[in-house]
Amino acid sequence: MIIKGTKINDRYSIIRTLGEGGMANVYLAYDTILDRNVAVKVLRGDLASDEKFVRRFQREALSASNLYHPNIVQIYDFDQEDGQYYIVMEYVEGKTLKQLLQKRGSLTLSEVIDIMLQLTDGLAHAHDAYIIHRDIKPQNIMILDNGMIKITDFGIAMSMNATQLTQTNSVMGSVHYIPPEQASGKGCTIQSDVYSMGILFYELLTGTLPYKGDNAVEIALKHLKNPLPSIREELPNVPQPVENIIL
């Protein structure tokens, strides 16, 4: 953890912690040069010593920094100081879709369609640049008070394979949205993000996840073997074309 008042690279002054994750901690900071608040994501210490992971983290941070889209959180900077690797990005004042679901339970059809239109617009822009998110889930999508959404963690999410499906918070949070090819260790494609969007679409409408289990491996196997439950059986008022899109 980095304490309040710490200045990173003699530029970013830490204000407070925004969140803690399995891969990194995120802080609200003040950019003393450009006079603005930013979010600073600091890679966890044990991962910072993994040269292969750091190279990938750096490569993807640099590629994602070239994405300019209103529905994607902008990456401003990537660097390291005293063995700490960090990414500086646009600070978004809002809540995650996960927090919204926890508060509301589920969302209305018109709300969900609006969110999905923005999400697909942002992801299409990234996919046109051959950048795959790899970890689409409600925790990684912010929603502002005006309804605008912002995709976070773009292109820097860690790709999981079958040997990594241990029950950590980060993996358990992601495995509910994991495409079959990723669950079986075959890596990700653009279609992998599309699959995860389908799961998210289902969850936003129903407030539940289509595949559940006691551990990450059990859930991953369901993604591999089980058909998606019919959303219209749970919500008969959902139009058939919407279910077709989700399927």
mmCIF file of C-alpha atoms in Angstrom:
data_model
loop_
_atom_site.group_PDB
_atom_site.id
_atom_site.type_symbol
_atom_site.label_atom_id
_atom_site.label_comp_id
_atom_site.label_asym_id
_atom_site.label_seq_id
_atom_site.Cartn_x
_atom_site.Cartn_y
_atom_site.Cartn_z
ATOM 1 C CA MET A 1 0.000 0.000 0.000
ATOM 2 C CA ILE A 2 1.113 3.550 -0.743
ATOM 3 C CA ILE A 3 0.329 6.175 1.889
ATOM 4 C CA LYS A 4 -1.372 9.521 1.291
ATOM 5 C CA GLY A 5 1.027 12.276 0.259
ATOM 6 C CA THR A 6 3.540 9.945 -1.390
ATOM 7 C CA LYS A 7 4.701 11.383 -4.706
ATOM 8 C CA ILE A 8 5.353 8.926 -7.541
ATOM 9 C CA ASN A 9 7.994 9.938 -10.080
ATOM 10 C CA ASP A 10 8.055 13.376 -8.431
ATOM 11 C CA ARG A 11 4.779 14.094 -10.218
ATOM 12 C CA TYR A 12 1.753 12.077 -9.023
ATOM 13 C CA SER A 13 0.771 12.853 -5.430
ATOM 14 C CA ILE A 14 -1.306 10.072 -3.849
ATOM 15 C CA ILE A 15 -4.623 11.250 -2.369
ATOM 16 C CA ARG A 16 -6.332 7.998 -1.348
ATOM 17 C CA THR A 17 -6.876 4.347 -2.261
ATOM 18 C CA LEU A 18 -9.603 3.699 -4.833
ATOM 19 C CA GLY A 19 -9.445 -0.082 -4.896
ATOM 20 C CA GLU A 20 -7.360 -3.183 -4.287
ATOM 21 C CA GLY A 21 -7.182 -6.093 -6.693
ATOM 22 C CA GLY A 22 -5.410 -9.357 -7.197
ATOM 23 C CA MET A 23 -3.097 -7.790 -9.775
ATOM 24 C CA ALA A 24 -2.720 -4.180 -8.644
ATOM 25 C CA ASN A 25 -3.845 -1.441 -6.302
ATOM 26 C CA VAL A 26 -5.467 1.707 -7.682
ATOM 27 C CA TYR A 27 -5.048 5.157 -6.159
ATOM 28 C CA LEU A 28 -6.530 8.582 -6.729
ATOM 29 C CA ALA A 29 -3.633 10.961 -7.321
ATOM 30 C CA TYR A 30 -3.012 14.557 -8.318
ATOM 31 C CA ASP A 31 -0.904 15.205 -11.406
ATOM 32 C CA THR A 32 1.183 18.199 -10.292
ATOM 33 C CA ILE A 33 2.340 19.007 -13.834
ATOM 34 C CA LEU A 34 -0.989 18.928 -15.707
ATOM 35 C CA ASP A 35 -3.050 20.050 -12.680
ATOM 36 C CA ARG A 36 -5.641 17.262 -12.749
ATOM 37 C CA ASN A 37 -6.707 14.208 -10.788
ATOM 38 C CA VAL A 38 -5.703 10.844 -12.230
ATOM 39 C CA ALA A 39 -6.015 7.186 -11.276
ATOM 40 C CA VAL A 40 -2.700 5.405 -10.697
ATOM 41 C CA LYS A 41 -2.625 1.621 -10.895
ATOM 42 C CA VAL A 42 0.420 0.109 -9.180
ATOM 43 C CA LEU A 43 1.391 -3.453 -10.042
ATOM 44 C CA ARG A 44 1.459 -5.784 -7.044
ATOM 45 C CA GLY A 45 4.929 -6.446 -5.634
ATOM 46 C CA ASP A 46 5.094 -10.183 -6.339
ATOM 47 C CA LEU A 47 4.104 -9.641 -9.990
ATOM 48 C CA ALA A 48 6.601 -6.777 -10.372
ATOM 49 C CA SER A 49 9.413 -9.293 -9.911
ATOM 50 C CA ASP A 50 8.146 -11.462 -12.787
ATOM 51 C CA GLU A 51 10.033 -10.180 -15.820
ATOM 52 C CA LYS A 52 7.784 -11.937 -18.340
ATOM 53 C CA PHE A 53 4.640 -10.463 -16.779
ATOM 54 C CA VAL A 54 6.148 -6.976 -16.540
ATOM 55 C CA ARG A 55 7.082 -7.046 -20.254
ATOM 56 C CA ARG A 56 3.545 -8.031 -21.162
ATOM 57 C CA PHE A 57 2.088 -5.423 -18.784
ATOM 58 C CA GLN A 58 4.257 -2.759 -20.405
ATOM 59 C CA ARG A 59 3.559 -3.848 -23.981
ATOM 60 C CA GLU A 60 -0.184 -3.898 -23.515
ATOM 61 C CA ALA A 61 -0.268 -0.666 -21.523
ATOM 62 C CA LEU A 62 1.515 1.023 -24.412
ATOM 63 C CA SER A 63 -0.850 -0.407 -27.034
ATOM 64 C CA ALA A 64 -3.942 0.454 -24.966
ATOM 65 C CA SER A 65 -2.646 4.023 -24.544
ATOM 66 C CA ASN A 66 -3.293 4.506 -28.269
ATOM 67 C CA LEU A 67 -7.020 3.917 -27.841
ATOM 68 C CA TYR A 68 -9.043 7.131 -27.915
ATOM 69 C CA HIS A 69 -12.749 6.512 -27.403
ATOM 70 C CA PRO A 70 -15.340 8.108 -25.099
ATOM 71 C CA ASN A 71 -16.287 4.693 -23.670
ATOM 72 C CA ILE A 72 -12.713 3.624 -22.867
ATOM 73 C CA VAL A 73 -10.743 4.952 -19.906
ATOM 74 C CA GLN A 74 -7.748 6.767 -21.370
ATOM 75 C CA ILE A 75 -4.260 5.623 -20.386
ATOM 76 C CA TYR A 76 -1.832 8.548 -20.009
ATOM 77 C CA ASP A 77 1.444 7.115 -18.804
ATOM 78 C CA PHE A 78 3.350 3.944 -17.911
ATOM 79 C CA ASP A 79 6.604 3.861 -15.975
ATOM 80 C CA GLN A 80 8.418 2.351 -13.018
ATOM 81 C CA GLU A 81 10.100 3.784 -9.969
ATOM 82 C CA ASP A 82 12.160 1.839 -7.414
ATOM 83 C CA GLY A 83 10.893 -1.452 -8.819
ATOM 84 C CA GLN A 84 7.246 -0.340 -8.719
ATOM 85 C CA TYR A 85 5.464 -0.450 -12.065
ATOM 86 C CA TYR A 86 2.503 1.849 -12.497
ATOM 87 C CA ILE A 87 -0.028 2.993 -15.066
ATOM 88 C CA VAL A 88 -1.545 6.473 -14.961
ATOM 89 C CA MET A 89 -5.026 6.779 -16.412
ATOM 90 C CA GLU A 90 -8.086 8.973 -16.637
ATOM 91 C CA TYR A 91 -9.886 9.282 -13.302
ATOM 92 C CA VAL A 92 -13.566 8.421 -13.663
ATOM 93 C CA GLU A 93 -15.919 9.549 -10.922
ATOM 94 C CA GLY A 94 -18.695 6.998 -10.840
ATOM 95 C CA LYS A 95 -19.459 3.462 -9.755
ATOM 96 C CA THR A 96 -18.791 0.100 -11.340
ATOM 97 C CA LEU A 97 -21.591 -1.921 -12.912
ATOM 98 C CA LYS A 98 -20.893 -4.457 -10.155
ATOM 99 C CA GLN A 99 -21.684 -1.836 -7.502
ATOM 100 C CA LEU A 100 -24.786 -0.779 -9.425
ATOM 101 C CA LEU A 101 -26.011 -4.389 -9.597
ATOM 102 C CA GLN A 102 -25.381 -4.860 -5.887
ATOM 103 C CA LYS A 103 -27.522 -1.796 -5.203
ATOM 104 C CA ARG A 104 -30.301 -2.395 -7.739
ATOM 105 C CA GLY A 105 -30.340 -6.191 -8.198
ATOM 106 C CA SER A 106 -30.980 -5.931 -11.938
ATOM 107 C CA LEU A 107 -31.499 -3.186 -14.521
ATOM 108 C CA THR A 108 -34.335 -2.345 -16.904
ATOM 109 C CA LEU A 109 -34.258 -3.477 -20.521
ATOM 110 C CA SER A 110 -33.804 0.084 -21.826
ATOM 111 C CA GLU A 111 -30.935 0.725 -19.377
ATOM 112 C CA VAL A 112 -29.191 -2.502 -20.344
ATOM 113 C CA ILE A 113 -29.532 -1.875 -24.078
ATOM 114 C CA ASP A 114 -28.051 1.610 -23.612
ATOM 115 C CA ILE A 115 -25.114 0.160 -21.647
ATOM 116 C CA MET A 116 -24.520 -2.607 -24.175
ATOM 117 C CA LEU A 117 -24.603 -0.175 -27.115
ATOM 118 C CA GLN A 118 -21.880 1.888 -25.456
ATOM 119 C CA LEU A 119 -19.893 -1.202 -24.481
ATOM 120 C CA THR A 120 -19.981 -2.678 -27.976
ATOM 121 C CA ASP A 121 -19.046 0.694 -29.466
ATOM 122 C CA GLY A 122 -15.960 0.933 -27.234
ATOM 123 C CA LEU A 123 -14.922 -2.671 -27.769
ATOM 124 C CA ALA A 124 -15.403 -2.439 -31.541
ATOM 125 C CA HIS A 125 -12.973 0.489 -31.565
ATOM 126 C CA ALA A 126 -10.420 -1.581 -29.648
ATOM 127 C CA HIS A 127 -10.947 -4.682 -31.776
ATOM 128 C CA ASP A 128 -10.405 -2.605 -34.913
ATOM 129 C CA ALA A 129 -6.947 -1.904 -33.438
ATOM 130 C CA TYR A 130 -6.482 -5.640 -32.674
ATOM 131 C CA ILE A 131 -6.577 -5.041 -28.921
ATOM 132 C CA ILE A 132 -8.490 -7.583 -26.820
ATOM 133 C CA HIS A 133 -9.705 -6.738 -23.339
ATOM 134 C CA ARG A 134 -9.588 -10.321 -21.953
ATOM 135 C CA ASP A 135 -11.510 -9.567 -18.763
ATOM 136 C CA ILE A 136 -14.915 -8.039 -19.501
ATOM 137 C CA LYS A 137 -16.951 -8.136 -16.290
ATOM 138 C CA PRO A 138 -19.059 -5.604 -14.351
ATOM 139 C CA GLN A 139 -16.127 -4.813 -12.026
ATOM 140 C CA ASN A 140 -14.222 -3.433 -15.032
ATOM 141 C CA ILE A 141 -16.962 -1.147 -16.363
ATOM 142 C CA MET A 142 -17.646 2.220 -14.753
ATOM 143 C CA ILE A 143 -20.924 4.084 -15.087
ATOM 144 C CA LEU A 144 -21.151 7.834 -14.581
ATOM 145 C CA ASP A 145 -24.137 9.651 -13.089
ATOM 146 C CA ASN A 146 -25.247 10.685 -16.597
ATOM 147 C CA GLY A 147 -25.370 7.026 -17.729
ATOM 148 C CA MET A 148 -22.165 7.113 -19.754
ATOM 149 C CA ILE A 149 -20.012 4.006 -19.382
ATOM 150 C CA LYS A 150 -16.229 3.680 -19.382
ATOM 151 C CA ILE A 151 -14.354 0.397 -19.893
ATOM 152 C CA THR A 152 -11.391 0.103 -17.529
ATOM 153 C CA ASP A 153 -8.408 -2.251 -17.337
ATOM 154 C CA PHE A 154 -8.238 -2.240 -21.110
ATOM 155 C CA GLY A 155 -5.730 -4.641 -22.582
ATOM 156 C CA ILE A 156 -3.879 -5.070 -19.303
ATOM 157 C CA ALA A 157 -6.049 -7.765 -17.785
ATOM 158 C CA MET A 158 -4.119 -10.966 -17.169
ATOM 159 C CA SER A 159 -4.966 -13.880 -19.425
ATOM 160 C CA MET A 160 -5.794 -16.967 -17.397
ATOM 161 C CA ASN A 161 -5.313 -20.558 -18.390
ATOM 162 C CA ALA A 162 -6.520 -23.827 -16.907
ATOM 163 C CA THR A 163 -3.571 -24.092 -14.515
ATOM 164 C CA GLN A 164 -4.335 -20.648 -13.067
ATOM 165 C CA LEU A 165 -7.932 -21.354 -12.087
ATOM 166 C CA THR A 166 -7.170 -21.298 -8.394
ATOM 167 C CA GLN A 167 -9.726 -19.774 -6.098
ATOM 168 C CA THR A 168 -8.487 -16.233 -5.674
ATOM 169 C CA ASN A 169 -10.811 -13.254 -5.626
ATOM 170 C CA SER A 170 -9.572 -11.982 -8.963
ATOM 171 C CA VAL A 171 -9.968 -15.316 -10.732
ATOM 172 C CA MET A 172 -13.315 -16.099 -9.103
ATOM 173 C CA GLY A 173 -14.548 -12.677 -10.210
ATOM 174 C CA SER A 174 -13.467 -13.316 -13.773
ATOM 175 C CA VAL A 175 -14.304 -16.995 -14.250
ATOM 176 C CA HIS A 176 -18.050 -16.277 -14.372
ATOM 177 C CA TYR A 177 -17.431 -14.464 -17.688
ATOM 178 C CA ILE A 178 -14.628 -16.640 -19.053
ATOM 179 C CA PRO A 179 -14.980 -17.815 -22.669
ATOM 180 C CA PRO A 180 -14.519 -21.564 -23.254
ATOM 181 C CA GLU A 181 -11.279 -21.146 -25.218
ATOM 182 C CA GLN A 182 -9.736 -19.160 -22.374
ATOM 183 C CA ALA A 183 -10.951 -21.667 -19.785
ATOM 184 C CA SER A 184 -9.264 -24.470 -21.724
ATOM 185 C CA GLY A 185 -5.995 -22.526 -21.973
ATOM 186 C CA LYS A 186 -6.131 -21.788 -25.699
ATOM 187 C CA GLY A 187 -5.769 -18.032 -25.305
ATOM 188 C CA CYS A 188 -8.045 -15.178 -26.329
ATOM 189 C CA THR A 189 -9.403 -13.775 -29.561
ATOM 190 C CA ILE A 190 -11.703 -10.877 -30.353
ATOM 191 C CA GLN A 191 -14.596 -13.355 -30.084
ATOM 192 C CA SER A 192 -13.581 -13.993 -26.457
ATOM 193 C CA ASP A 193 -14.618 -10.456 -25.524
ATOM 194 C CA VAL A 194 -17.901 -10.944 -27.393
ATOM 195 C CA TYR A 195 -18.631 -14.080 -25.343
ATOM 196 C CA SER A 196 -17.992 -12.245 -22.071
ATOM 197 C CA MET A 197 -20.309 -9.439 -23.230
ATOM 198 C CA GLY A 198 -23.069 -11.997 -23.729
ATOM 199 C CA ILE A 199 -22.673 -13.198 -20.141
ATOM 200 C CA LEU A 200 -22.677 -9.595 -18.918
ATOM 201 C CA PHE A 201 -25.818 -8.814 -20.968
ATOM 202 C CA TYR A 202 -27.552 -11.795 -19.296
ATOM 203 C CA GLU A 203 -26.475 -10.723 -15.806
ATOM 204 C CA LEU A 204 -27.501 -7.071 -16.168
ATOM 205 C CA LEU A 205 -31.043 -8.123 -17.101
ATOM 206 C CA THR A 206 -31.541 -10.967 -14.631
ATOM 207 C CA GLY A 207 -29.286 -9.947 -11.746
ATOM 208 C CA THR A 208 -27.912 -13.502 -11.749
ATOM 209 C CA LEU A 209 -25.092 -15.352 -13.484
ATOM 210 C CA PRO A 210 -25.868 -18.173 -15.918
ATOM 211 C CA TYR A 211 -23.125 -20.467 -14.581
ATOM 212 C CA LYS A 212 -22.523 -20.992 -10.883
ATOM 213 C CA GLY A 213 -20.329 -23.359 -8.889
ATOM 214 C CA ASP A 214 -18.402 -23.884 -5.670
ATOM 215 C CA ASN A 215 -15.024 -23.164 -7.269
ATOM 216 C CA ALA A 216 -13.452 -21.656 -10.376
ATOM 217 C CA VAL A 217 -12.779 -25.007 -12.071
ATOM 218 C CA GLU A 218 -16.411 -26.101 -11.725
ATOM 219 C CA ILE A 219 -17.647 -22.812 -13.205
ATOM 220 C CA ALA A 220 -15.119 -22.945 -16.042
ATOM 221 C CA LEU A 221 -16.250 -26.476 -16.941
ATOM 222 C CA LYS A 222 -19.841 -25.263 -17.195
ATOM 223 C CA HIS A 223 -18.728 -22.609 -19.697
ATOM 224 C CA LEU A 224 -17.115 -25.408 -21.691
ATOM 225 C CA LYS A 225 -19.976 -27.916 -21.571
ATOM 226 C CA ASN A 226 -23.325 -26.333 -20.661
ATOM 227 C CA PRO A 227 -25.643 -24.401 -22.980
ATOM 228 C CA LEU A 228 -26.636 -20.916 -21.856
ATOM 229 C CA PRO A 229 -29.928 -20.973 -19.895
ATOM 230 C CA SER A 230 -32.842 -19.298 -21.672
ATOM 231 C CA ILE A 231 -33.252 -15.755 -20.401
ATOM 232 C CA ARG A 232 -36.897 -15.737 -21.542
ATOM 233 C CA GLU A 233 -37.702 -18.612 -19.201
ATOM 234 C CA GLU A 234 -36.606 -16.359 -16.329
ATOM 235 C CA LEU A 235 -37.843 -13.082 -17.822
ATOM 236 C CA PRO A 236 -40.716 -13.754 -20.274
ATOM 237 C CA ASN A 237 -41.019 -10.028 -21.062
ATOM 238 C CA VAL A 238 -37.566 -9.946 -22.675
ATOM 239 C CA PRO A 239 -38.103 -9.699 -26.462
ATOM 240 C CA GLN A 240 -36.968 -12.694 -28.516
ATOM 241 C CA PRO A 241 -34.457 -10.596 -30.545
ATOM 242 C CA VAL A 242 -32.694 -9.641 -27.268
ATOM 243 C CA GLU A 243 -32.372 -13.302 -26.281
ATOM 244 C CA ASN A 244 -31.077 -14.034 -29.796
ATOM 245 C CA ILE A 245 -28.343 -11.411 -29.372
ATOM 246 C CA ILE A 246 -27.335 -12.829 -25.984
ATOM 247 C CA LEU A 247 -27.202 -16.368 -27.394
#
